[in-house]
GROMACS .gro file of C-alpha atoms in nm:
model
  160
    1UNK     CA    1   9.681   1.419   9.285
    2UNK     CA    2   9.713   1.506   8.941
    3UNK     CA    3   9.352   1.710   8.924
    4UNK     CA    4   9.302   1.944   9.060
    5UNK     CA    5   9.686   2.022   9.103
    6UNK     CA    6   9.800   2.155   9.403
    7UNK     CA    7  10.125   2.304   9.385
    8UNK     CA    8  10.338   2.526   9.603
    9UNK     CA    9  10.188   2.636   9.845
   10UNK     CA   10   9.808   2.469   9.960
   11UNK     CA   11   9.660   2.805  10.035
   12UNK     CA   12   9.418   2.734  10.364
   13UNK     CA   13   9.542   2.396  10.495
   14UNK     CA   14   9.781   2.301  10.704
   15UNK     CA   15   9.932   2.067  10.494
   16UNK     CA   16   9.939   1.836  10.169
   17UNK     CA   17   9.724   1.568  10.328
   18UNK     CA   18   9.506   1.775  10.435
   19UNK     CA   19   9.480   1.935  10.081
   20UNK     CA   20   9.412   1.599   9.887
   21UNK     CA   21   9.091   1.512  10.183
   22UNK     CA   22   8.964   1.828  10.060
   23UNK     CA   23   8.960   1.736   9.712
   24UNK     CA   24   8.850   1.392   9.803
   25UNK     CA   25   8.529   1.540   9.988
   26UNK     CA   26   8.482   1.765   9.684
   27UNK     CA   27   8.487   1.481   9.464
   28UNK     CA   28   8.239   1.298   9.682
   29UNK     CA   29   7.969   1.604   9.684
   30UNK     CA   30   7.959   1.673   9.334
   31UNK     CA   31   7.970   1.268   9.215
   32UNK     CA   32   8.341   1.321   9.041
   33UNK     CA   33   8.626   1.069   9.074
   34UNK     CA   34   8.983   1.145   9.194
   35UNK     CA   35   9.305   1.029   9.033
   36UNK     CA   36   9.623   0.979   9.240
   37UNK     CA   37   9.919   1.055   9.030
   38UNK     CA   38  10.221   0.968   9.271
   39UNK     CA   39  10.591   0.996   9.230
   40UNK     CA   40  10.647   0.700   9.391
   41UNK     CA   41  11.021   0.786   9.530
   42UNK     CA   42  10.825   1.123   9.749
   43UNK     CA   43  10.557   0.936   9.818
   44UNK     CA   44  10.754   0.604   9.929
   45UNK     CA   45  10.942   0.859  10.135
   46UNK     CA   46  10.947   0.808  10.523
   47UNK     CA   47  10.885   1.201  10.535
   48UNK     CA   48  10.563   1.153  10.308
   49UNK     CA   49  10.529   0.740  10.408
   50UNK     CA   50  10.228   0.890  10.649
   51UNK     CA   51  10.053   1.127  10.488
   52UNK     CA   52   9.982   0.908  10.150
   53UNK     CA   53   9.861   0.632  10.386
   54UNK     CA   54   9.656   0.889  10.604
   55UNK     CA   55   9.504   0.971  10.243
   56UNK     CA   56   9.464   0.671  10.116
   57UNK     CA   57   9.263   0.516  10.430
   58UNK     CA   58   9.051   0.837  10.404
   59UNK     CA   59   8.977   0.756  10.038
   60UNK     CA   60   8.891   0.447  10.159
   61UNK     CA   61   8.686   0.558  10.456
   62UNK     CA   62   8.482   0.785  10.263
   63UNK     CA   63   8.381   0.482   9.996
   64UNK     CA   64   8.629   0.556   9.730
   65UNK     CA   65   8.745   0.246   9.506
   66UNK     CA   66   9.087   0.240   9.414
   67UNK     CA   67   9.124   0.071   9.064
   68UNK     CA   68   9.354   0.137   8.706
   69UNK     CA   69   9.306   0.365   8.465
   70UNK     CA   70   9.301   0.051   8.272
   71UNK     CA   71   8.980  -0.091   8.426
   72UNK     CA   72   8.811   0.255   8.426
   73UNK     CA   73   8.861   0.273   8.032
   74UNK     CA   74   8.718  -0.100   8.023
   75UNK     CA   75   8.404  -0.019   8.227
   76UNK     CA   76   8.321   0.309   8.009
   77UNK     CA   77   8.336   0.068   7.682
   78UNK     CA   78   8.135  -0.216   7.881
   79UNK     CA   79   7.884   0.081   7.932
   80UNK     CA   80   7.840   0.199   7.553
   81UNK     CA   81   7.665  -0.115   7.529
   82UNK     CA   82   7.453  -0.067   7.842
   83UNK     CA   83   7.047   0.042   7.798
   84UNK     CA   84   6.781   0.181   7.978
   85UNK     CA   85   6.444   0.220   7.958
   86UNK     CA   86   6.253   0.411   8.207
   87UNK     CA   87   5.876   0.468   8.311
   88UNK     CA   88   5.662   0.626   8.559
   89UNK     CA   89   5.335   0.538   8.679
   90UNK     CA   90   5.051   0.815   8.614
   91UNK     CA   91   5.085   0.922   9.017
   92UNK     CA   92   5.442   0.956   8.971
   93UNK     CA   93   5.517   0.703   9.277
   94UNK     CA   94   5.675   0.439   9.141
   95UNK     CA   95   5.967   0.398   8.855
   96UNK     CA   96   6.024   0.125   8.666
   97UNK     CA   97   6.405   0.108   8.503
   98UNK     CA   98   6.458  -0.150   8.225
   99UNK     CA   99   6.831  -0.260   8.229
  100UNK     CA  100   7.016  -0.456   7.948
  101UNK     CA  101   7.349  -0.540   7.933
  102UNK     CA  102   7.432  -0.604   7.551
  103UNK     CA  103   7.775  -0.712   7.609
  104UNK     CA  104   7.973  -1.059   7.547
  105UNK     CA  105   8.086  -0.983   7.906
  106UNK     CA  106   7.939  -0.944   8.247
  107UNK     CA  107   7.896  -0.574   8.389
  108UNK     CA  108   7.918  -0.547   8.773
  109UNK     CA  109   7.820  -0.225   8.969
  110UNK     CA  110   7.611  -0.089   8.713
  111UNK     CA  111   7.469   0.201   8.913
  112UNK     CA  112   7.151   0.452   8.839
  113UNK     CA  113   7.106   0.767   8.985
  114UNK     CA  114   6.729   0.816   9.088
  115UNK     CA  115   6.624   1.211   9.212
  116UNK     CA  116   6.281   1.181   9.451
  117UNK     CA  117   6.106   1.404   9.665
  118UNK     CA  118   6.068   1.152   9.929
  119UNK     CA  119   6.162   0.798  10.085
  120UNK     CA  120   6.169   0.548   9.847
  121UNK     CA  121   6.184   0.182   9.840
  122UNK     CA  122   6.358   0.002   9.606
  123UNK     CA  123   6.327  -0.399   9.433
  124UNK     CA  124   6.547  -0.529   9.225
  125UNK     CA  125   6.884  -0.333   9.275
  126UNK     CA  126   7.123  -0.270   9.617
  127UNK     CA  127   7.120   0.124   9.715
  128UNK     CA  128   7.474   0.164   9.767
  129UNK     CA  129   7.392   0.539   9.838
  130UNK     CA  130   7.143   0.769   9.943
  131UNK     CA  131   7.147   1.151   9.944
  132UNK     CA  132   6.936   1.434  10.043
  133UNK     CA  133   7.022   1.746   9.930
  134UNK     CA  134   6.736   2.003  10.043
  135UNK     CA  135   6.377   1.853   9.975
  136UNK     CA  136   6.509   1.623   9.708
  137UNK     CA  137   6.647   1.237   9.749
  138UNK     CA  138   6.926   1.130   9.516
  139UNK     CA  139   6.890   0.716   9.559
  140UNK     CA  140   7.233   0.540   9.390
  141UNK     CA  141   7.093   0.196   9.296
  142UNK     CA  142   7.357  -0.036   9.166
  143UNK     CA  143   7.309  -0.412   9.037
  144UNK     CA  144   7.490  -0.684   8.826
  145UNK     CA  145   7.452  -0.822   8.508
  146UNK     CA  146   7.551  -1.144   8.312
  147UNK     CA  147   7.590  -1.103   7.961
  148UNK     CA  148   7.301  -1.021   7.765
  149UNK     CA  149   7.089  -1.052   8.113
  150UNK     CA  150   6.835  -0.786   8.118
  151UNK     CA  151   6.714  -0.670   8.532
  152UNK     CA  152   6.411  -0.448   8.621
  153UNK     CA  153   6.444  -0.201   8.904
  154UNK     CA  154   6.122  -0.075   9.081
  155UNK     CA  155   6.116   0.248   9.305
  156UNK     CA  156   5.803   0.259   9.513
  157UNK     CA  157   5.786   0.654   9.676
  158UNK     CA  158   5.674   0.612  10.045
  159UNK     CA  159   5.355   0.799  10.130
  160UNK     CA  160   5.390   1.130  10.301
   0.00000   0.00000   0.00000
């Protein structure tokens, strides 16, 4: 794992493996990716073979996407060209989110991040996550768009 590095030796685990889960569950709590910089002859290595598969399937269990660097660099310019307009209703229950995709190309997985003090329900986009951290909600609504295709989102907070 290239950040953070962990070198020598890994402190309070066990092992390596158990190392990198750590930094994957850290990178899962606090919304942060996690880039895998192998040497491919340790980590091809029968001695290693198990522990950077172990790793991998936990990545994988844990809803991690593996992808390039490439195609993270592509998305980030795809989103420069990504808008948003939001609005609130005067009771504050319901959200409206205005999304336009100003690109030649088509933008998959767009995702907004939407912080509630309650249940919500949601038109218009997939929740692909939902958190609750204390009395707040964080709702991860993600959705798809053609070029030049503009989607409304609608979050409707349940009554208490």
């Amino acid at each position: 794992i290239s950040e953070p590095i962990i070198g020598g030796p890994t402190y309070f685990y066990d092992d390596y493996a158990e190392a990198w889960k750590a930094v994957i569950d850290s990178a899962i709590r606090y919304d942060d990716m996690v880039i895998f910089l192998w040497d491919s002859d340790k980590a091809c290595n029968p001695v290693y073979l198990n522990d950077t598969i172990s790793v991998i399937k936990y990545a994988k269990d844990m809803g991690l996407t593996f992808t390039t660097p490439y195609e993270v660099a592509k998305y980030f310019q795809l989103l420069k060209n990504i808008y948003a307009l939001v609005s609130m209703n005067e009771d504050r229950r319901e959200i409206r989110i205005t999304i336009e995709n100003r690109n030649k190309e088509a933008v998959n997985g767009v995702t907004v991040r939407v912080k509630a003090s309650g249940n919500m329900e949601v038109n218009g986009g997939k929740i692909i996550r939902k958190r609750q951290l204390g009395n707040n909600y964080f709702y991860y609504v993600s959705i798809d768009l053609s070029p030049f295709e503009k989607k409304e989102i609608n979050l409707r907070l349940f009554p208490s």
